[in-house]
Amino acid sequence: MAKVTYNGQIVDTDADTSLLEALLAQGCEIPNSCRAGACQSCLMQATKGEIPAQAQAGLKETLKAQGYLLACRCYPHQDMEVRLPVSGAVRIPVTVIEEDMLATDVKRVRVRPEADFVYRPGQYVTLWCDARLGRSYSLASVPGRDDHLEMHIKLVPDGRMSRWVHEHLHVGDRLLLQGPAGNCFYVPGAPQQNLLLAGTGTGLAPLYGIAKDALRAGHQGDIYLLHGAPEPSGLYLREELSALARAHENFRYISCVLVSDGPLPEGIQLGAIDELALGVAPSLAGWKIYLCGVPQLVNQLRKKIFLAGARINDIYADPFLSVADARKAAA
Ligand SMILES: Cc1cc2nc3c(=O)[nH]c(=O)nc-3n(C[C@H](O)[C@H](O)[C@H](O)COP(=O)(O)OP(=O)(O)OC[C@H]3O[C@@H](n4cnc5c(N)ncnc54)[C@H](O)[C@@H]3O)c2cc1C
């Protein structure tokens, strides 16, 4: 059993309990989100002791060299001393330059970073409301084309962060952002490959970024973007996506809903997104797939698309796990 010192408090850890779990169990407030080493919200810095290699997997070399580690992946085998990152070391300040409502419960927020920020459209960042409350949001903007970062943030009933964004975040505000993270982005090199992008709700944000990035890179294979929502009011950016489809012969935009009170507006199909996704081609063998949004749907689609012929290595997925989902998964 190793002892970890944090903020003057000594916490016991064992081989089955991550540093994050041990600290949270002692009532320490450690920022965290996915608890799977992806979002990097639980980044900490070791000031003493040996860092297990897996606690630094996926971190930039510059962070590794400074002793940063992911508390959710850290199972200490020796005594250590850790602290939260010194402000400014890994989080960069951004200023809100634009906000508007894309749907009744989706706010688009554009921020301008105050330092160089290298990312790929479709990756996600952690946006910090204060030192402790941070959540992951995907990037719909494209570097080189946009001078800002764009996020689409859905209001979750009783959601701490999303409510704050919807009610209190306004143009001119400064806040901190960390990242980027995630592998759900376009990789040039196979311009003829067909791409299928499917997502629900704000799962559109990364898919929109990926589609624009692929088109900008001159992708020649077919690109299908499928956006689903329970009902028409949940669909957004329809005009922009339809315009993109008119401008690019190889880009097809399909929106769908599960139910509708009245006749559907032109261009929206009635049906489940998984059925429509499987209907784009007789086989998805050789396709590259991007799936984002509600975890249950992303996981279902991943299975069905794999069974429809896509290689598992060609399926990139970002389920929008909430902190509560991540806790359940870790339990
Ligand atoms: C990789 C990744 C990318 C993401 N990208 C985006 C994005 O681009 N846009 C976006 O809007 N969100 C995105 N999310 C989700 C986001 O990080 C937050 O989980 C979400 O904003 C809710 O946070 P909150 O603090 O408002 O709610 P919390 O205070 O964490 O949760 C409050 C309650 O709401 C429930 N809840 C949380 N999320 C949902 C939900 N989506 N639907 C229904 N109930 C929910 C929780 O179980 C809890 O009971 C992403 C998540 C991940 C992991």
Coordinates of C-alpha atoms and ligand atoms in Angstrom, one line a residue:
M1 CA 0.0 0.0 0.0
A2 CA 1.4 3.4 -1.0
K3 CA 0.7 6.7 0.8
V4 CA 0.0 9.8 -1.2
T5 CA 0.2 13.3 0.2
Y6 CA -2.1 15.9 -1.3
N7 CA -2.7 19.3 0.2
G8 CA -1.1 18.2 3.5
Q9 CA -3.5 15.2 3.8
I10 CA -2.2 11.6 3.7
V11 CA -4.3 9.2 1.6
D12 CA -3.8 5.4 1.5
T13 CA -4.0 3.8 -2.0
D14 CA -4.0 0.1 -3.0
A15 CA -3.5 -1.8 -6.2
D16 CA -7.2 -1.8 -7.1
T17 CA -7.9 1.9 -6.4
S18 CA -6.8 4.7 -8.6
L19 CA -5.3 7.8 -7.1
L20 CA -8.4 9.7 -8.3
E21 CA -10.8 7.3 -6.5
A22 CA -8.7 7.4 -3.3
L23 CA -8.6 11.2 -3.2
L24 CA -12.3 11.5 -3.9
A25 CA -13.1 8.9 -1.2
Q26 CA -11.3 11.2 1.3
G27 CA -13.5 14.1 0.2
C28 CA -10.8 15.9 -1.8
E29 CA -12.3 17.9 -4.7
I30 CA -10.4 16.7 -7.7
P31 CA -11.7 17.8 -11.2
N32 CA -12.6 14.7 -13.3
S33 CA -14.9 13.7 -16.0
C34 CA -14.4 10.5 -18.2
R35 CA -12.3 8.6 -15.6
A36 CA -10.9 6.6 -18.5
G37 CA -7.7 8.5 -19.3
A38 CA -9.3 10.3 -22.2
C39 CA -10.5 13.8 -21.2
Q40 CA -7.5 14.6 -19.0
S41 CA -9.6 16.6 -16.6
C42 CA -8.0 14.9 -13.6
L43 CA -4.5 16.0 -14.5
M44 CA -2.3 16.3 -11.5
Q45 CA 1.4 17.0 -10.9
A46 CA 3.7 14.8 -8.8
T47 CA 6.2 16.7 -6.8
K48 CA 7.7 13.6 -5.2
G49 CA 7.8 9.9 -5.9
E50 CA 7.9 7.7 -8.9
I51 CA 5.0 8.0 -11.4
P52 CA 3.7 4.7 -12.8
A53 CA 4.1 4.7 -16.6
Q54 CA 0.4 4.1 -17.4
A55 CA -0.5 7.3 -15.5
Q56 CA 1.3 9.3 -18.2
A57 CA 0.1 7.4 -21.2
G58 CA -1.2 9.7 -23.9
L59 CA 0.2 12.9 -22.3
K60 CA 2.4 15.3 -24.3
E61 CA 6.1 14.8 -23.7
T62 CA 6.4 18.3 -22.2
L63 CA 3.8 17.4 -19.6
K64 CA 5.4 14.1 -18.8
A65 CA 8.7 15.8 -18.3
Q66 CA 7.1 18.1 -15.7
G67 CA 5.7 15.2 -13.7
Y68 CA 2.1 15.6 -14.8
L69 CA -0.1 12.5 -14.5
L70 CA -3.7 11.4 -14.9
A71 CA -5.1 10.6 -11.5
C72 CA -7.7 8.2 -12.9
R73 CA -4.9 6.0 -14.5
C74 CA -2.5 6.3 -11.5
Y75 CA -2.1 3.2 -9.2
P76 CA 0.9 4.3 -7.1
H77 CA 3.3 1.6 -6.1
Q78 CA 5.4 4.0 -4.0
D79 CA 4.7 6.9 -1.7
M80 CA 4.1 10.1 -3.7
E81 CA 3.3 13.7 -3.2
V82 CA 0.9 15.3 -5.7
R83 CA -0.9 18.6 -6.4
L84 CA -3.3 20.1 -8.8
P85 CA -1.8 21.8 -11.9
V86 CA -0.5 25.3 -11.3
S87 CA -3.0 27.6 -13.0
G88 CA -1.8 28.5 -16.5
A89 CA 0.5 25.5 -16.9
V90 CA -2.0 23.4 -18.8
R91 CA -5.1 25.6 -19.1
I92 CA -5.1 28.5 -21.4
P93 CA -7.3 31.6 -21.1
V94 CA -10.0 32.1 -23.8
T95 CA -12.4 35.0 -24.4
V96 CA -16.0 34.5 -25.5
I97 CA -16.4 36.4 -28.8
E98 CA -19.9 35.2 -29.9
E99 CA -22.9 33.3 -28.5
D100 CA -26.2 32.4 -30.1
M101 CA -28.9 29.8 -29.8
L102 CA -28.9 27.1 -32.5
A103 CA -32.0 25.3 -31.1
T104 CA -34.1 26.0 -28.0
D105 CA -31.7 24.1 -25.8
V106 CA -28.4 24.3 -27.8
K107 CA -26.1 27.3 -27.4
R108 CA -23.3 28.0 -29.8
V109 CA -20.3 29.5 -28.0
R110 CA -17.3 30.9 -29.9
V111 CA -14.1 31.6 -28.0
R112 CA -10.8 33.1 -28.9
P113 CA -7.7 31.5 -27.3
E114 CA -5.2 33.9 -25.9
A115 CA -2.3 31.5 -26.7
D116 CA -1.4 29.2 -29.6
F117 CA -3.9 26.3 -29.6
V118 CA -3.3 23.4 -31.9
Y119 CA -6.2 21.0 -32.5
R120 CA -8.1 19.0 -35.1
P121 CA -11.8 19.6 -35.8
G122 CA -13.8 16.9 -33.9
Q123 CA -11.4 16.8 -30.9
Y124 CA -12.7 18.0 -27.6
V125 CA -11.6 20.3 -24.9
T126 CA -12.3 20.7 -21.2
L127 CA -14.0 24.0 -20.5
W128 CA -13.6 25.3 -17.0
C129 CA -16.3 27.3 -15.3
D130 CA -14.0 27.7 -12.2
A131 CA -11.0 25.9 -10.8
R132 CA -13.1 22.8 -10.0
L133 CA -16.0 22.5 -12.5
G134 CA -15.0 21.5 -16.0
R135 CA -16.7 19.5 -18.7
S136 CA -15.7 18.2 -22.2
Y137 CA -17.1 19.9 -25.3
S138 CA -16.3 19.0 -28.9
L139 CA -14.9 21.5 -31.5
A140 CA -16.9 22.3 -34.6
S141 CA -14.4 24.9 -35.9
V142 CA -11.6 24.4 -38.3
P143 CA -8.1 25.8 -37.7
G144 CA -6.8 28.0 -40.5
R145 CA -10.4 28.7 -41.6
D146 CA -11.8 30.0 -38.2
D147 CA -10.0 32.3 -35.9
H148 CA -12.0 31.0 -33.0
L149 CA -13.0 27.7 -31.3
E150 CA -16.7 26.7 -31.7
M151 CA -18.7 24.6 -29.3
H152 CA -22.3 23.6 -29.3
I153 CA -23.5 23.2 -25.7
K154 CA -26.8 21.5 -24.9
L155 CA -28.7 22.6 -21.8
V156 CA -29.1 19.5 -19.5
P157 CA -31.9 19.9 -16.9
D158 CA -30.1 20.3 -13.5
G159 CA -26.8 20.2 -15.3
R160 CA -24.2 22.3 -13.4
M161 CA -21.9 23.3 -16.2
S162 CA -24.4 23.5 -19.1
R163 CA -26.8 25.6 -17.0
W164 CA -24.0 28.0 -16.1
V165 CA -23.0 28.2 -19.8
H166 CA -26.6 28.9 -20.9
E167 CA -27.4 31.4 -18.1
H168 CA -24.2 33.1 -17.1
L169 CA -21.6 32.9 -19.9
H170 CA -21.6 35.9 -22.2
V171 CA -19.6 37.7 -24.8
G172 CA -16.5 39.3 -23.3
D173 CA -16.2 36.7 -20.5
R174 CA -12.8 35.0 -20.0
L175 CA -12.4 31.4 -18.9
L176 CA -10.0 28.6 -19.0
L177 CA -9.8 25.7 -21.5
Q178 CA -7.7 22.6 -21.5
G179 CA -6.9 20.1 -24.2
P180 CA -7.4 19.1 -26.9
A181 CA -8.0 15.4 -26.5
G182 CA -9.7 12.6 -28.6
N183 CA -9.1 10.7 -31.8
C184 CA -12.3 11.5 -33.6
F185 CA -10.9 13.6 -36.4
Y186 CA -10.3 13.5 -40.2
V187 CA -6.9 12.1 -41.2
P188 CA -5.9 12.9 -44.8
G189 CA -4.2 10.1 -46.8
A190 CA -7.2 8.1 -48.2
P191 CA -9.0 10.7 -50.3
Q192 CA -11.2 8.1 -52.1
Q193 CA -12.5 6.4 -49.0
N194 CA -16.2 6.9 -48.2
L195 CA -17.0 8.5 -44.9
L196 CA -20.1 8.1 -42.8
L197 CA -20.6 10.6 -40.0
A198 CA -23.6 10.0 -37.7
G199 CA -24.7 11.6 -34.5
T200 CA -27.6 12.9 -32.4
G201 CA -28.1 16.2 -30.6
T202 CA -24.9 18.1 -30.1
G203 CA -23.0 15.1 -31.5
L204 CA -23.3 17.3 -34.6
A205 CA -20.6 19.6 -33.3
P206 CA -17.6 17.3 -33.9
L207 CA -19.2 15.8 -37.1
Y208 CA -19.7 19.3 -38.6
G209 CA -16.0 20.1 -37.8
I210 CA -14.8 16.8 -39.4
A211 CA -17.0 17.2 -42.5
K212 CA -15.7 20.8 -43.1
D213 CA -12.1 19.6 -42.5
A214 CA -12.5 16.7 -45.0
L215 CA -14.1 18.9 -47.7
R216 CA -11.4 21.6 -47.1
A217 CA -8.7 18.9 -47.6
G218 CA -10.3 18.0 -51.0
H219 CA -11.7 14.6 -49.9
Q220 CA -13.1 12.9 -53.0
G221 CA -15.0 9.9 -51.6
D222 CA -18.6 10.2 -50.6
I223 CA -19.2 11.9 -47.2
Y224 CA -22.6 11.2 -45.6
L225 CA -23.5 13.3 -42.5
L226 CA -26.5 12.0 -40.6
H227 CA -28.0 14.0 -37.8
G228 CA -30.8 12.7 -35.7
A229 CA -33.0 14.1 -32.9
P230 CA -36.1 12.9 -31.2
E231 CA -38.2 15.7 -32.9
P232 CA -37.6 18.5 -35.5
S233 CA -36.9 21.2 -32.9
G234 CA -33.7 19.2 -31.9
L235 CA -32.2 19.5 -35.4
Y236 CA -30.1 22.6 -36.0
L237 CA -27.7 24.1 -38.6
R238 CA -29.9 22.6 -41.3
E239 CA -29.5 25.6 -43.7
E240 CA -25.7 25.6 -43.4
L241 CA -25.5 21.8 -43.9
S242 CA -27.9 21.9 -46.9
A243 CA -25.8 24.7 -48.4
L244 CA -22.6 22.6 -47.9
A245 CA -24.3 19.8 -49.7
R246 CA -25.3 22.0 -52.6
A247 CA -21.7 23.2 -52.8
H248 CA -20.1 19.8 -52.8
E249 CA -21.3 17.0 -55.0
N250 CA -19.8 14.3 -52.7
F251 CA -21.3 15.6 -49.5
R252 CA -24.8 14.4 -48.5
Y253 CA -26.7 15.7 -45.4
I254 CA -29.5 13.6 -44.0
S255 CA -31.5 14.7 -41.0
C256 CA -34.0 12.5 -39.2
V257 CA -36.4 12.5 -36.3
L258 CA -38.3 9.8 -34.4
V259 CA -41.6 11.6 -34.1
S260 CA -43.3 14.6 -35.5
D261 CA -46.6 16.3 -34.5
G262 CA -47.4 17.6 -38.0
P263 CA -46.0 17.3 -41.5
L264 CA -42.2 17.2 -41.5
P265 CA -40.3 20.2 -43.0
E266 CA -38.7 19.4 -46.3
G267 CA -35.5 17.4 -46.1
I268 CA -36.2 15.8 -42.7
Q269 CA -36.8 12.0 -42.7
L270 CA -38.9 10.1 -40.2
G271 CA -36.9 7.2 -38.9
A272 CA -34.2 6.0 -36.6
I273 CA -30.7 7.1 -37.3
D274 CA -29.3 3.6 -37.1
E275 CA -31.7 2.4 -39.9
L276 CA -30.7 5.3 -42.1
A277 CA -27.0 4.8 -41.4
L278 CA -27.2 1.2 -42.5
G279 CA -29.2 2.2 -45.5
V280 CA -26.5 4.5 -47.1
A281 CA -24.8 1.5 -48.8
P282 CA -25.4 -2.2 -49.2
S283 CA -22.2 -2.8 -47.2
L284 CA -20.0 -0.5 -45.1
A285 CA -16.9 -2.5 -45.8
G286 CA -14.0 0.0 -46.6
W287 CA -15.9 3.0 -45.1
K288 CA -14.5 5.2 -42.4
I289 CA -17.1 5.9 -39.7
Y290 CA -17.4 8.7 -37.1
L291 CA -20.0 8.4 -34.4
C292 CA -20.7 11.1 -31.7
G293 CA -23.4 11.9 -29.1
V294 CA -25.5 10.1 -26.6
P295 CA -23.4 7.1 -25.4
Q296 CA -26.2 4.5 -25.7
L297 CA -26.8 5.4 -29.3
V298 CA -23.1 5.6 -30.2
N299 CA -22.5 2.2 -28.7
Q300 CA -25.5 0.6 -30.5
L301 CA -24.5 2.2 -33.8
R302 CA -20.9 1.0 -33.4
K303 CA -22.0 -2.6 -33.1
K304 CA -24.5 -2.4 -36.0
I305 CA -22.0 -0.7 -38.3
F306 CA -19.3 -3.2 -37.5
L307 CA -21.8 -6.0 -38.4
A308 CA -22.6 -4.1 -41.6
G309 CA -18.9 -4.7 -42.7
A310 CA -16.9 -1.7 -41.4
R311 CA -13.5 -2.6 -39.9
I312 CA -13.4 -1.9 -36.1
N313 CA -10.2 0.2 -36.7
D314 CA -12.1 2.4 -39.2
I315 CA -14.8 3.3 -36.6
Y316 CA -14.0 6.4 -34.5
A317 CA -16.5 7.2 -31.8
D318 CA -16.9 9.8 -29.0
P319 CA -19.7 8.9 -26.7
F320 CA -20.6 12.1 -24.8
L321 CA -20.3 10.4 -21.4
S322 CA -21.6 12.6 -18.5
V323 CA -19.8 12.6 -15.2
A324 CA -22.6 10.4 -13.8
D325 CA -22.2 7.9 -16.7
A326 CA -18.5 7.8 -16.1
R327 CA -19.1 7.1 -12.4
K328 CA -21.5 4.3 -13.2
A329 CA -19.0 2.8 -15.6
A330 CA -16.2 3.0 -13.0
A331 CA -18.3 1.4 -10.2
Ligands
LIG1 C1 -15.8 13.5 -25.2 C2 -17.0 14.3 -24.8 C3 -17.4 15.3 -25.7 C4 -18.6 16.0 -25.3 N1 -19.0 17.0 -26.2 C5 -20.1 17.7 -25.9 C6 -20.6 18.7 -26.8 O1 -20.0 19.0 -27.9 N2 -21.8 19.3 -26.5 C7 -22.5 19.0 -25.4 O2 -23.5 19.6 -25.2 N3 -22.0 18.1 -24.5 C8 -20.9 17.4 -24.7 N4 -20.4 16.5 -23.8 C9 -21.1 16.3 -22.5 C10 -20.6 17.3 -21.5 O3 -19.2 17.1 -21.2 C11 -21.4 17.3 -20.2 O4 -21.5 16.0 -19.7 C12 -22.8 17.9 -20.3 O5 -22.7 19.3 -20.7 C13 -23.5 17.9 -19.0 O6 -22.8 18.5 -18.0 P1 -23.5 19.3 -16.8 O7 -22.4 19.7 -15.8 O8 -24.4 20.4 -17.3 O9 -24.4 18.2 -16.1 P2 -24.1 17.4 -14.8 O10 -24.2 18.3 -13.6 O11 -22.8 16.6 -15.0 O12 -25.2 16.3 -14.8 C14 -26.5 16.6 -14.2 C15 -27.5 15.5 -14.4 O13 -27.8 15.4 -15.8 C16 -27.6 14.1 -16.3 N5 -27.0 14.3 -17.7 C17 -25.7 14.7 -18.0 N6 -25.6 14.8 -19.3 C18 -26.8 14.5 -19.9 C19 -27.3 14.5 -21.2 N7 -26.5 14.7 -22.2 N8 -28.6 14.1 -21.3 C20 -29.4 13.8 -20.3 N9 -29.0 13.8 -19.0 C21 -27.7 14.2 -18.8 C22 -26.5 13.5 -15.4 O14 -26.7 12.1 -15.4 C23 -26.9 14.1 -14.1 O15 -28.0 13.4 -13.4 C24 -19.3 15.7 -24.1 C25 -18.8 14.7 -23.3 C26 -17.7 14.0 -23.6 C27 -17.2 12.9 -22.7

